[in-house]
XYZ file of C-alpha atoms in Angstrom:
654
model
C 57.526 73.560 -195.957
C 54.127 73.448 -197.567
C 52.378 72.566 -194.316
C 54.114 75.394 -192.451
C 53.139 77.794 -195.163
C 49.492 76.664 -194.925
C 49.466 77.227 -191.161
C 50.968 80.655 -191.479
C 48.492 81.652 -194.066
C 45.594 80.264 -192.035
C 46.754 82.233 -189.028
C 46.990 85.341 -191.169
C 43.512 84.871 -192.517
C 42.052 84.231 -188.988
C 43.561 87.354 -187.480
C 43.488 89.826 -190.356
C 39.827 90.878 -190.203
C 36.402 90.300 -188.749
C 33.497 88.035 -189.676
C 32.113 90.764 -191.858
C 33.964 89.462 -194.879
C 33.599 85.643 -194.782
C 33.601 85.374 -198.535
C 37.025 86.770 -198.722
C 38.374 84.436 -196.161
C 37.074 81.281 -197.871
C 38.625 82.419 -201.074
C 42.029 82.426 -199.409
C 41.426 78.971 -197.946
C 40.491 77.466 -201.328
C 43.660 78.864 -202.915
C 45.817 77.486 -200.111
C 44.197 74.033 -200.438
C 44.859 73.914 -204.201
C 48.493 74.705 -203.714
C 48.937 72.290 -200.769
C 47.232 69.431 -202.629
C 49.384 69.920 -205.654
C 52.519 69.833 -203.557
C 51.435 66.627 -201.720
C 50.507 64.850 -204.940
C 53.755 65.769 -206.537
C 55.776 64.626 -203.556
C 54.029 61.233 -203.533
C 54.706 60.730 -207.241
C 58.340 61.673 -206.842
C 58.776 59.301 -203.852
C 57.195 56.422 -205.810
C 59.502 57.062 -208.774
C 62.597 57.036 -206.588
C 61.596 53.763 -204.969
C 61.109 52.071 -208.300
C 64.434 53.397 -209.563
C 66.177 52.143 -206.413
C 64.694 48.632 -206.884
C 65.948 48.494 -210.428
C 69.473 49.673 -209.540
C 70.017 47.478 -206.434
C 70.074 43.567 -206.457
C 69.992 41.831 -203.103
C 71.830 38.435 -202.963
C 69.256 36.414 -201.032
C 71.541 33.342 -201.200
C 74.188 35.179 -199.196
C 71.573 36.201 -196.655
C 70.364 32.626 -196.392
C 73.941 31.377 -195.805
C 74.401 33.871 -193.051
C 71.175 32.753 -191.389
C 72.325 29.154 -191.453
C 75.510 29.914 -189.556
C 76.002 29.513 -185.875
C 79.099 30.560 -184.007
C 80.878 30.056 -180.753
C 82.546 33.342 -179.900
C 85.566 33.480 -177.668
C 86.393 36.613 -175.796
C 89.830 37.821 -176.923
C 92.479 38.199 -174.340
C 95.421 40.573 -174.879
C 98.740 38.837 -174.965
C 101.302 40.347 -172.626
C 104.767 39.081 -172.185
C 104.617 39.139 -168.419
C 101.392 37.229 -167.980
C 101.912 34.748 -170.800
C 101.904 31.771 -168.458
C 98.340 32.416 -167.497
C 97.258 33.009 -171.071
C 96.593 29.353 -171.888
C 94.568 28.885 -168.729
C 92.426 31.948 -169.446
C 91.747 30.826 -173.018
C 90.899 27.348 -171.872
C 88.456 28.702 -169.266
C 86.796 30.933 -171.883
C 86.586 28.028 -174.261
C 84.932 25.725 -171.743
C 82.603 28.497 -170.534
C 81.432 29.181 -174.078
C 81.018 25.521 -174.885
C 78.896 25.131 -171.755
C 76.683 28.074 -172.770
C 76.217 26.563 -176.245
C 75.185 23.207 -174.740
C 72.845 24.900 -172.268
C 71.133 26.713 -175.135
C 70.104 23.428 -176.621
C 69.584 21.605 -173.299
C 65.815 21.706 -173.721
C 66.253 19.486 -176.748
C 68.416 16.778 -175.278
C 67.533 16.673 -171.557
C 64.343 15.304 -170.006
C 63.161 13.793 -173.242
C 60.106 12.381 -171.594
C 58.881 15.821 -170.574
C 59.211 17.285 -174.063
C 56.477 17.355 -176.658
C 57.262 15.117 -179.680
C 57.620 18.088 -182.073
C 58.438 20.971 -179.807
C 60.422 23.874 -181.275
C 63.450 25.483 -179.681
C 66.047 28.126 -180.465
C 68.230 25.781 -182.628
C 67.846 25.825 -186.418
C 66.719 22.585 -188.010
C 69.948 22.149 -189.940
C 71.947 22.382 -186.648
C 69.903 19.825 -184.811
C 71.887 16.680 -185.909
C 75.191 18.319 -184.985
C 74.135 19.255 -181.425
C 72.385 15.885 -181.029
C 75.635 14.014 -181.822
C 77.531 16.261 -179.479
C 75.121 15.606 -176.670
C 75.250 11.877 -177.264
C 79.047 11.937 -176.954
C 78.515 12.941 -173.325
C 75.889 10.357 -172.602
C 76.316 8.272 -169.394
C 75.890 5.131 -171.534
C 79.088 4.002 -173.078
C 77.600 2.463 -176.190
C 75.731 5.689 -176.960
C 78.975 7.632 -176.661
C 80.880 5.269 -178.909
C 78.186 5.283 -181.608
C 78.061 9.085 -181.559
C 81.817 9.392 -181.952
C 81.730 6.836 -184.743
C 79.023 8.891 -186.542
C 80.997 12.092 -186.132
C 84.098 10.502 -187.609
C 82.211 9.518 -190.727
C 81.127 13.071 -191.534
C 82.960 14.680 -194.398
C 80.332 17.024 -195.901
C 80.064 19.674 -193.198
C 80.977 23.294 -193.669
C 84.064 24.708 -192.099
C 82.192 26.465 -189.247
C 80.459 23.243 -188.214
C 83.779 21.377 -187.729
C 85.088 24.298 -185.680
C 81.936 24.358 -183.566
C 82.395 20.671 -182.714
C 86.106 21.164 -182.123
C 85.419 23.755 -179.513
C 82.388 22.153 -177.922
C 83.445 18.456 -177.556
C 85.135 17.161 -174.456
C 88.548 15.452 -174.051
C 87.101 11.951 -174.329
C 85.442 12.733 -177.660
C 88.600 14.324 -179.066
C 90.594 11.227 -178.259
C 87.891 9.014 -179.816
C 87.941 11.093 -183.029
C 91.696 10.892 -183.179
C 91.536 7.082 -183.040
C 88.746 6.783 -185.535
C 89.615 5.867 -189.128
C 89.506 8.667 -191.816
C 88.519 11.368 -189.325
C 88.512 14.851 -190.806
C 91.417 16.807 -189.198
C 89.202 19.892 -189.025
C 87.640 18.325 -185.938
C 90.837 19.240 -184.037
C 91.767 22.637 -182.770
C 95.363 23.575 -183.526
C 97.774 23.310 -180.490
C 97.810 26.327 -178.214
C 100.222 28.978 -179.294
C 103.585 28.507 -177.596
C 105.543 31.380 -176.030
C 107.803 33.256 -178.365
C 111.189 31.627 -178.258
C 113.991 33.645 -176.678
C 116.938 33.826 -179.057
C 119.305 33.822 -176.138
C 117.792 30.590 -174.840
C 118.164 27.847 -177.464
C 116.319 24.561 -177.707
C 119.450 22.746 -176.539
C 119.575 24.974 -173.455
C 115.909 24.273 -172.718
C 116.462 20.535 -172.973
C 119.480 20.775 -170.790
C 117.521 22.799 -168.266
C 114.743 20.226 -168.206
C 117.177 17.352 -167.684
C 118.805 19.196 -164.832
C 115.433 19.399 -162.981
C 114.783 15.640 -163.165
C 115.519 13.461 -160.134
C 118.813 11.603 -159.981
C 117.327 8.681 -158.106
C 116.324 5.300 -159.540
C 118.742 5.791 -162.436
C 120.483 2.875 -164.048
C 123.856 3.273 -165.720
C 122.392 3.884 -169.175
C 120.177 6.771 -168.011
C 123.176 8.343 -166.267
C 125.261 7.820 -169.383
C 122.810 9.463 -171.803
C 122.092 12.307 -169.361
C 125.740 13.072 -168.846
C 126.372 12.757 -172.573
C 123.702 15.313 -173.378
C 124.939 17.763 -170.744
C 128.556 17.269 -171.745
C 127.879 17.836 -175.451
C 125.834 20.888 -174.640
C 128.727 22.293 -172.644
C 131.107 21.660 -175.552
C 128.735 23.349 -177.936
C 128.545 26.375 -175.637
C 132.311 26.523 -175.478
C 132.525 26.403 -179.221
C 130.126 29.307 -179.547
C 132.526 31.292 -177.383
C 135.264 30.529 -179.880
C 137.301 27.778 -178.431
C 137.215 25.155 -175.699
C 138.102 26.076 -172.154
C 141.087 23.789 -172.274
C 142.592 26.074 -174.916
C 141.915 29.130 -172.807
C 138.930 30.240 -174.855
C 141.178 32.073 -177.281
C 139.234 30.978 -180.287
C 141.756 28.795 -182.006
C 140.241 27.884 -185.376
C 140.866 24.164 -185.171
C 139.610 23.993 -181.602
C 136.312 25.460 -182.639
C 135.897 23.213 -185.612
C 136.671 20.123 -183.667
C 134.392 20.999 -180.726
C 131.293 22.241 -182.586
C 128.418 19.784 -182.273
C 125.435 20.154 -184.626
C 122.243 21.257 -182.875
C 120.279 18.234 -184.193
C 122.883 15.891 -182.684
C 122.583 17.650 -179.364
C 118.827 17.314 -179.488
C 119.150 13.581 -180.255
C 121.420 13.092 -177.218
C 119.070 15.038 -174.934
C 115.996 13.228 -176.268
C 117.650 9.829 -175.677
C 118.234 10.830 -172.090
C 114.684 12.148 -171.719
C 113.316 8.965 -173.277
C 115.082 6.954 -170.583
C 113.692 9.213 -167.844
C 110.121 8.808 -169.304
C 110.223 5.137 -168.497
C 110.561 5.853 -164.733
C 107.153 6.435 -163.020
C 108.569 8.825 -160.409
C 110.084 11.072 -163.109
C 107.150 11.623 -165.465
C 105.449 14.226 -163.256
C 108.597 16.262 -163.186
C 108.833 16.147 -166.964
C 105.288 17.527 -167.323
C 105.404 20.062 -164.470
C 108.604 21.583 -165.852
C 107.109 22.263 -169.267
C 108.239 19.057 -170.987
C 105.132 18.693 -173.090
C 105.343 22.180 -174.477
C 109.070 21.916 -175.114
C 108.676 18.613 -176.926
C 105.894 20.153 -179.019
C 108.121 23.012 -180.000
C 110.888 20.655 -181.118
C 108.369 18.459 -182.927
C 107.070 21.411 -184.926
C 110.618 22.738 -185.686
C 111.978 19.408 -186.726
C 109.387 18.385 -189.302
C 112.277 17.435 -191.598
C 113.659 14.881 -189.159
C 111.507 11.793 -188.769
C 114.049 10.344 -186.238
C 113.585 13.252 -183.846
C 109.805 13.191 -184.267
C 109.700 9.519 -183.578
C 111.758 9.925 -180.425
C 109.375 12.584 -179.233
C 106.308 10.424 -179.921
C 107.944 7.595 -178.025
C 108.329 9.920 -175.031
C 104.641 11.022 -175.322
C 103.620 7.365 -175.535
C 105.535 6.589 -172.347
C 103.916 9.554 -170.533
C 100.491 8.366 -171.746
C 100.977 5.121 -169.776
C 100.060 7.216 -166.694
C 96.394 8.118 -166.680
C 96.743 11.108 -164.384
C 98.685 12.791 -167.158
C 96.061 12.388 -169.875
C 94.490 15.763 -169.070
C 97.794 17.519 -169.559
C 98.544 15.628 -172.808
C 95.149 16.528 -174.331
C 95.073 20.149 -173.170
C 98.591 20.804 -174.460
C 97.372 20.000 -177.951
C 99.185 16.705 -178.532
C 96.047 14.833 -179.709
C 95.768 16.926 -182.838
C 99.470 16.345 -183.670
C 99.129 12.589 -183.102
C 95.941 12.440 -185.195
C 97.855 14.051 -188.051
C 100.754 11.653 -187.593
C 98.324 8.710 -187.751
C 97.706 9.691 -191.399
C 101.410 9.559 -192.216
C 102.294 7.344 -195.224
C 105.269 6.074 -193.227
C 104.364 3.078 -191.117
C 106.934 3.855 -188.411
C 105.525 7.385 -187.842
C 101.876 6.227 -187.866
C 102.585 3.300 -185.494
C 104.334 5.482 -182.960
C 101.361 7.827 -182.995
C 98.932 4.835 -182.814
C 100.725 3.561 -179.703
C 100.509 6.937 -177.911
C 96.846 7.434 -178.777
C 95.959 3.830 -177.698
C 97.559 4.533 -174.307
C 95.477 7.683 -173.936
C 92.190 6.063 -175.058
C 90.799 4.489 -171.963
C 87.280 4.417 -173.425
C 87.877 1.429 -175.727
C 91.395 0.160 -174.860
C 91.994 -1.711 -171.624
C 95.624 -2.675 -172.438
C 98.641 -0.428 -172.282
C 101.571 -0.569 -174.675
C 104.972 0.049 -173.046
C 107.947 1.329 -174.957
C 108.965 -1.191 -177.561
C 105.563 -2.799 -178.005
C 103.765 -1.530 -181.057
C 100.244 -2.334 -182.205
C 100.120 -2.800 -185.972
C 96.435 -3.765 -186.116
C 93.898 -2.543 -185.201
C 95.342 0.969 -184.898
C 91.936 2.560 -185.060
C 88.754 2.006 -183.100
C 86.785 -0.907 -184.443
C 83.604 -2.746 -183.522
C 85.026 -6.056 -184.642
C 86.085 -8.184 -181.726
C 89.680 -9.426 -181.559
C 89.868 -13.213 -181.526
C 93.678 -13.808 -181.330
C 97.063 -12.147 -181.005
C 99.970 -12.520 -183.459
C 103.273 -11.333 -182.170
C 106.304 -10.566 -184.390
C 109.785 -10.673 -182.715
C 112.793 -9.569 -184.777
C 116.310 -10.882 -184.486
C 119.889 -9.547 -184.237
C 120.153 -5.957 -185.600
C 116.485 -6.111 -186.559
C 113.631 -3.782 -185.702
C 109.878 -3.828 -185.134
C 109.165 -2.538 -188.669
C 112.088 -2.858 -191.017
C 112.555 -6.620 -190.351
C 109.044 -7.328 -191.654
C 109.070 -5.176 -194.759
C 108.618 -6.465 -198.309
C 111.731 -7.552 -200.097
C 113.645 -4.493 -201.204
C 112.716 -3.306 -204.685
C 116.299 -2.803 -205.811
C 116.705 -6.563 -205.810
C 115.686 -8.432 -208.971
C 112.303 -10.142 -208.857
C 112.458 -13.429 -210.679
C 108.898 -14.665 -210.052
C 107.213 -12.421 -212.538
C 106.137 -9.843 -209.927
C 106.084 -6.301 -211.291
C 108.153 -3.726 -209.493
C 105.297 -1.302 -210.044
C 103.091 -3.157 -207.564
C 102.412 -1.400 -204.260
C 105.324 -1.769 -201.902
C 104.678 -2.320 -198.202
C 107.063 -1.248 -195.467
C 105.436 -3.739 -193.063
C 103.600 -6.732 -194.510
C 102.008 -7.793 -191.183
C 100.253 -4.388 -190.968
C 99.174 -4.268 -194.631
C 98.739 -7.803 -195.807
C 98.060 -9.925 -192.763
C 95.659 -7.344 -191.250
C 93.647 -7.325 -194.541
C 93.522 -11.115 -194.767
C 92.752 -11.643 -191.014
C 91.004 -8.527 -189.660
C 90.037 -10.376 -186.419
C 93.671 -10.449 -185.250
C 95.514 -8.073 -183.008
C 98.973 -7.778 -184.545
C 101.838 -6.650 -182.290
C 105.492 -6.130 -183.097
C 108.103 -5.827 -180.359
C 111.469 -4.029 -180.528
C 114.616 -4.236 -178.467
C 118.196 -3.104 -178.959
C 120.790 -5.699 -180.156
C 124.401 -5.428 -181.153
C 126.833 -7.676 -182.960
C 129.836 -5.941 -181.371
C 130.362 -4.044 -178.121
C 131.914 -1.388 -180.318
C 128.422 -0.580 -181.477
C 126.738 -0.516 -178.040
C 125.205 2.957 -177.507
C 125.413 2.635 -173.758
C 128.442 0.951 -172.176
C 126.192 -0.656 -169.540
C 123.659 -1.883 -172.135
C 125.102 -5.402 -172.467
C 122.096 -7.483 -171.803
C 121.790 -11.290 -171.886
C 118.906 -13.232 -173.416
C 117.626 -14.053 -169.863
C 117.414 -10.373 -169.059
C 115.642 -9.450 -172.281
C 113.132 -12.279 -171.962
C 112.153 -11.143 -168.500
C 111.878 -7.524 -169.610
C 109.727 -8.383 -172.647
C 107.445 -10.736 -170.649
C 106.574 -7.927 -168.307
C 105.836 -5.572 -171.147
C 103.700 -8.106 -172.953
C 101.716 -8.839 -169.891
C 100.947 -5.076 -169.547
C 99.801 -5.199 -173.189
C 97.327 -7.972 -172.374
C 99.165 -10.744 -174.194
C 98.066 -14.126 -172.794
C 94.387 -13.236 -172.484
C 93.493 -14.737 -175.866
C 95.085 -17.264 -178.346
C 98.629 -16.492 -179.429
C 100.682 -17.080 -182.528
C 104.420 -16.184 -182.470
C 106.363 -15.234 -185.633
C 110.098 -14.802 -185.037
C 113.244 -14.277 -187.014
C 116.799 -15.302 -186.148
C 117.654 -14.576 -182.510
C 114.095 -13.543 -181.970
C 113.071 -17.180 -182.087
C 115.488 -18.015 -179.247
C 113.945 -15.108 -177.309
C 110.434 -16.504 -177.850
C 111.492 -19.896 -176.588
C 113.189 -18.323 -173.563
C 110.092 -16.318 -172.755
C 107.839 -19.423 -172.925
C 110.278 -21.318 -170.679
C 110.318 -18.553 -168.134
C 106.534 -18.140 -168.321
C 106.025 -21.819 -167.661
C 107.929 -21.404 -164.344
C 105.878 -18.324 -163.318
C 102.311 -18.916 -162.067
C 101.283 -15.397 -163.061
C 102.343 -16.055 -166.648
C 100.885 -19.528 -167.175
C 98.109 -18.123 -169.443
C 100.746 -17.033 -171.947
C 101.924 -20.591 -172.362
C 98.417 -22.037 -172.152
C 97.126 -19.809 -174.971
C 100.108 -20.261 -177.295
C 98.794 -22.200 -180.312
C 101.672 -21.952 -182.759
C 105.154 -20.618 -183.477
C 106.719 -19.812 -186.849
C 110.558 -19.686 -186.858
C 112.393 -17.900 -189.685
C 116.039 -19.026 -189.809
C 116.310 -19.406 -186.053
C 119.727 -20.792 -184.915
C 118.419 -23.430 -182.500
C 121.933 -25.022 -182.516
C 124.062 -21.901 -183.005
C 125.115 -19.621 -185.816
C 128.251 -19.354 -187.891
C 128.096 -15.606 -187.392
C 128.950 -16.225 -183.762
C 131.950 -18.449 -184.788
C 133.190 -15.730 -187.104
C 132.781 -12.996 -184.469
C 134.467 -15.000 -181.764
C 137.457 -15.900 -184.057
C 137.816 -12.174 -184.752
C 137.050 -11.136 -181.198
C 140.180 -8.938 -180.915
C 138.763 -6.842 -183.753
C 134.949 -7.101 -183.260
C 134.581 -7.503 -179.497
C 131.479 -9.723 -179.962
C 128.491 -8.738 -177.863
C 126.735 -10.835 -175.278
C 124.022 -11.717 -177.743
C 126.525 -13.028 -180.321
C 128.450 -15.054 -177.740
C 125.229 -16.754 -176.705
C 124.704 -17.871 -180.326
C 127.888 -19.964 -180.383
C 127.481 -23.393 -181.893
C 126.475 -26.123 -179.420
C 126.694 -23.700 -176.490
C 125.424 -25.198 -173.194
C 122.897 -22.376 -172.873
C 121.330 -23.172 -176.286
C 121.316 -26.897 -175.497
C 119.522 -26.366 -172.220
C 117.040 -23.997 -173.755
C 116.175 -26.581 -176.440
C 115.641 -29.289 -173.863
C 113.344 -27.167 -171.744
C 111.414 -25.956 -174.776
C 110.907 -29.520 -176.084
C 109.243 -30.392 -172.737
C 106.821 -27.484 -173.062
C 105.953 -28.462 -176.657
C 105.487 -32.124 -175.698
C 103.055 -31.173 -172.885
C 101.294 -28.403 -174.819
C 101.360 -29.839 -178.340
C 101.134 -26.579 -180.307
C 102.016 -26.256 -184.002
C 105.508 -25.380 -185.144
C 106.866 -24.457 -188.545
C 110.476 -23.586 -189.368
C 111.726 -21.810 -192.494
C 115.440 -22.356 -193.348
C 117.687 -20.268 -195.641
C 119.465 -21.990 -198.528
C 121.407 -19.029 -199.900
C 124.439 -17.325 -198.273
C 124.254 -13.774 -196.949
C 126.855 -11.173 -197.927
C 128.780 -9.997 -194.843
C 130.562 -6.827 -195.677
C 132.141 -6.622 -199.211
C 134.490 -9.584 -198.996
C 132.584 -12.552 -197.600
C 129.407 -14.574 -197.991
C 128.140 -16.681 -195.133
C 125.285 -19.061 -194.330
C 124.303 -17.309 -191.133
C 122.002 -20.115 -189.959
C 122.600 -23.474 -191.776
C 119.643 -25.675 -192.468
C 120.692 -28.178 -189.772
C 120.764 -25.411 -187.167
C 117.281 -24.137 -188.217
C 115.846 -27.662 -187.739
C 114.234 -27.676 -184.282
C 113.204 -31.306 -184.592
C 109.602 -30.422 -184.088
C 106.986 -29.583 -186.718
C 107.607 -28.848 -190.356
C 111.030 -27.752 -191.765
C 110.782 -25.759 -195.012
C 114.042 -24.808 -196.816
C 113.631 -21.703 -199.041
C 115.917 -20.313 -201.754
C 116.597 -17.038 -199.979
C 119.306 -15.628 -197.710
C 119.141 -14.911 -193.993
C 117.936 -11.311 -194.396
C 115.194 -12.003 -196.988
C 113.688 -15.117 -195.475
C 111.241 -12.991 -193.515
C 110.641 -10.485 -196.354
C 108.217 -11.837 -198.984
C 108.599 -10.670 -202.519
C 104.824 -10.203 -202.877
C 101.572 -11.093 -201.266
C 101.353 -14.067 -203.600
C 104.791 -15.391 -202.733
C 105.303 -18.802 -201.095
C 106.708 -17.406 -197.872
C 103.747 -15.181 -197.129
C 101.038 -17.621 -198.236
C 102.609 -20.462 -196.260
C 102.833 -18.234 -193.152
C 99.221 -17.127 -193.594
C 98.026 -20.708 -193.947
C 99.956 -21.693 -190.816
C 98.340 -18.918 -188.767
C 94.853 -19.903 -189.943
C 95.444 -23.605 -189.320
C 96.978 -23.015 -185.863
C 93.941 -21.034 -184.805
C 91.774 -23.931 -185.979
C 89.649 -21.794 -188.265
C 88.729 -19.355 -185.507
C 89.443 -16.320 -187.647
C 89.012 -17.129 -191.287
C 90.272 -15.200 -194.211
C 88.725 -12.592 -196.523
């Protein structure tokens, strides 16, 4: 305003008169200059005062600004979610993710590529604090395998990063790196993106209906009687459940009779178990796995897995199916992209050995970077379950017996039983001593536990056609163990009850098969825990009560002095005589309670005596002879010493 006023006055002065009165004009100019100068000076002083007041009243958090400068992001373009195009949503997100990751890597390519052409201390557009992260990421994609493995190992050891750094790596690393991180010990779960969001479930289309729909799409060829049985059972129970929802079975006319509905209603969890059993059988057939994946099996199983967090049984069945699918390398991309690796990585950290071992098997089958073997259904690796740089020098295989299992047979003696050797019940309890104790004492071992179904009575057989002889089971297990690489290094067998007979049968069969000679050649020792080499009294009891128990094939083969057992012993003695490997046999001295009315020596000492190697009677019953009371107990220490001696000091203890 002051400047405009000056100009106006100047114009007025210049046009108001002639040059005859110059004194008058200069007087006006001086007055205007005084006024203008005062206004300018006052304005400057006022401006300075306001600035100083503003500085005193406003405090800038420089630490927050610094944190923002340190951040780097990978931005994903959001895609609107529409119900109609949901099927393409995952693909679009995946494309955007990969595109953004490639851009991020290209931004730092001048750091990691053509190292010879770069100056030693050249600068680039990556902050100094981000350099190690991007360097590790680049190394994980190196053409040299050892560089990749070392980079993944270094990433897995990082636990001090900020949240955004883990998310950056999770979005930028490739499938091979994700698998490696999942199989690395103590990996931070923030390295893994959550599984892709599944479509919203339709309330009119239940989980049971989806499972039934998936089973109906699977081929009906190459099916044995058990697969047909479980499939028909799942479909039949689903039909009954549907009829119950409509208030009454069709045979009652659907009139909703109260007792008809109550008798026909099947819990949804039971229906899922039936369907998963059928799907598990299908997942073992190579020609069926593609159909399972192409019809949305991975996503459906993931939905059930997330919904049934309270059911370890259902989650284990699902992980068994994923482990079977992972046996086929062409399905690895689908398994990783569907988000299963993050779920398996989380399951690996489970405190329950069964859960973590099922996840370890599935991840080992997916990891083709460091694992050359494959683990079929029923073959579980107990150690090493994570990637390790320590070479494996020998295999120790655990084979359970009648009504046993890959994990529960080899647990520590149950805590509810009195401990009379001074051991405190407050000591750490192990659900699987081979995994916890033996792996710690002999880290250079690969420890494997096998599992197969057994039954005392045909009343208990899940599938009517699942009445398998010892010869059949030995052939089946030999094939699985060969796939797992058993026979390529020294072997120690540890067996309980009928499992010892199965081990002998496998060795006899392997000695007659040229392709399996390495398994016999590399066997250095066998530990037998109450193995009925000459029959079991349990078989005599079951046969005498056969009208009530309907003894199974396995029990009938355990009859005292049966011709099959006699022939097996003779053939096994010939193998031992020619091979001369070490043998130790533990025999039970206490009877085992059978039911609530009877106690029985399941395997008498004379039947546990093979006539080869050492025979060690122990004051325990049949069930506890393979369950040490503690790590310092005689049974465990004697077993550990036998393993070390049989391997001739090739592993050593720690």
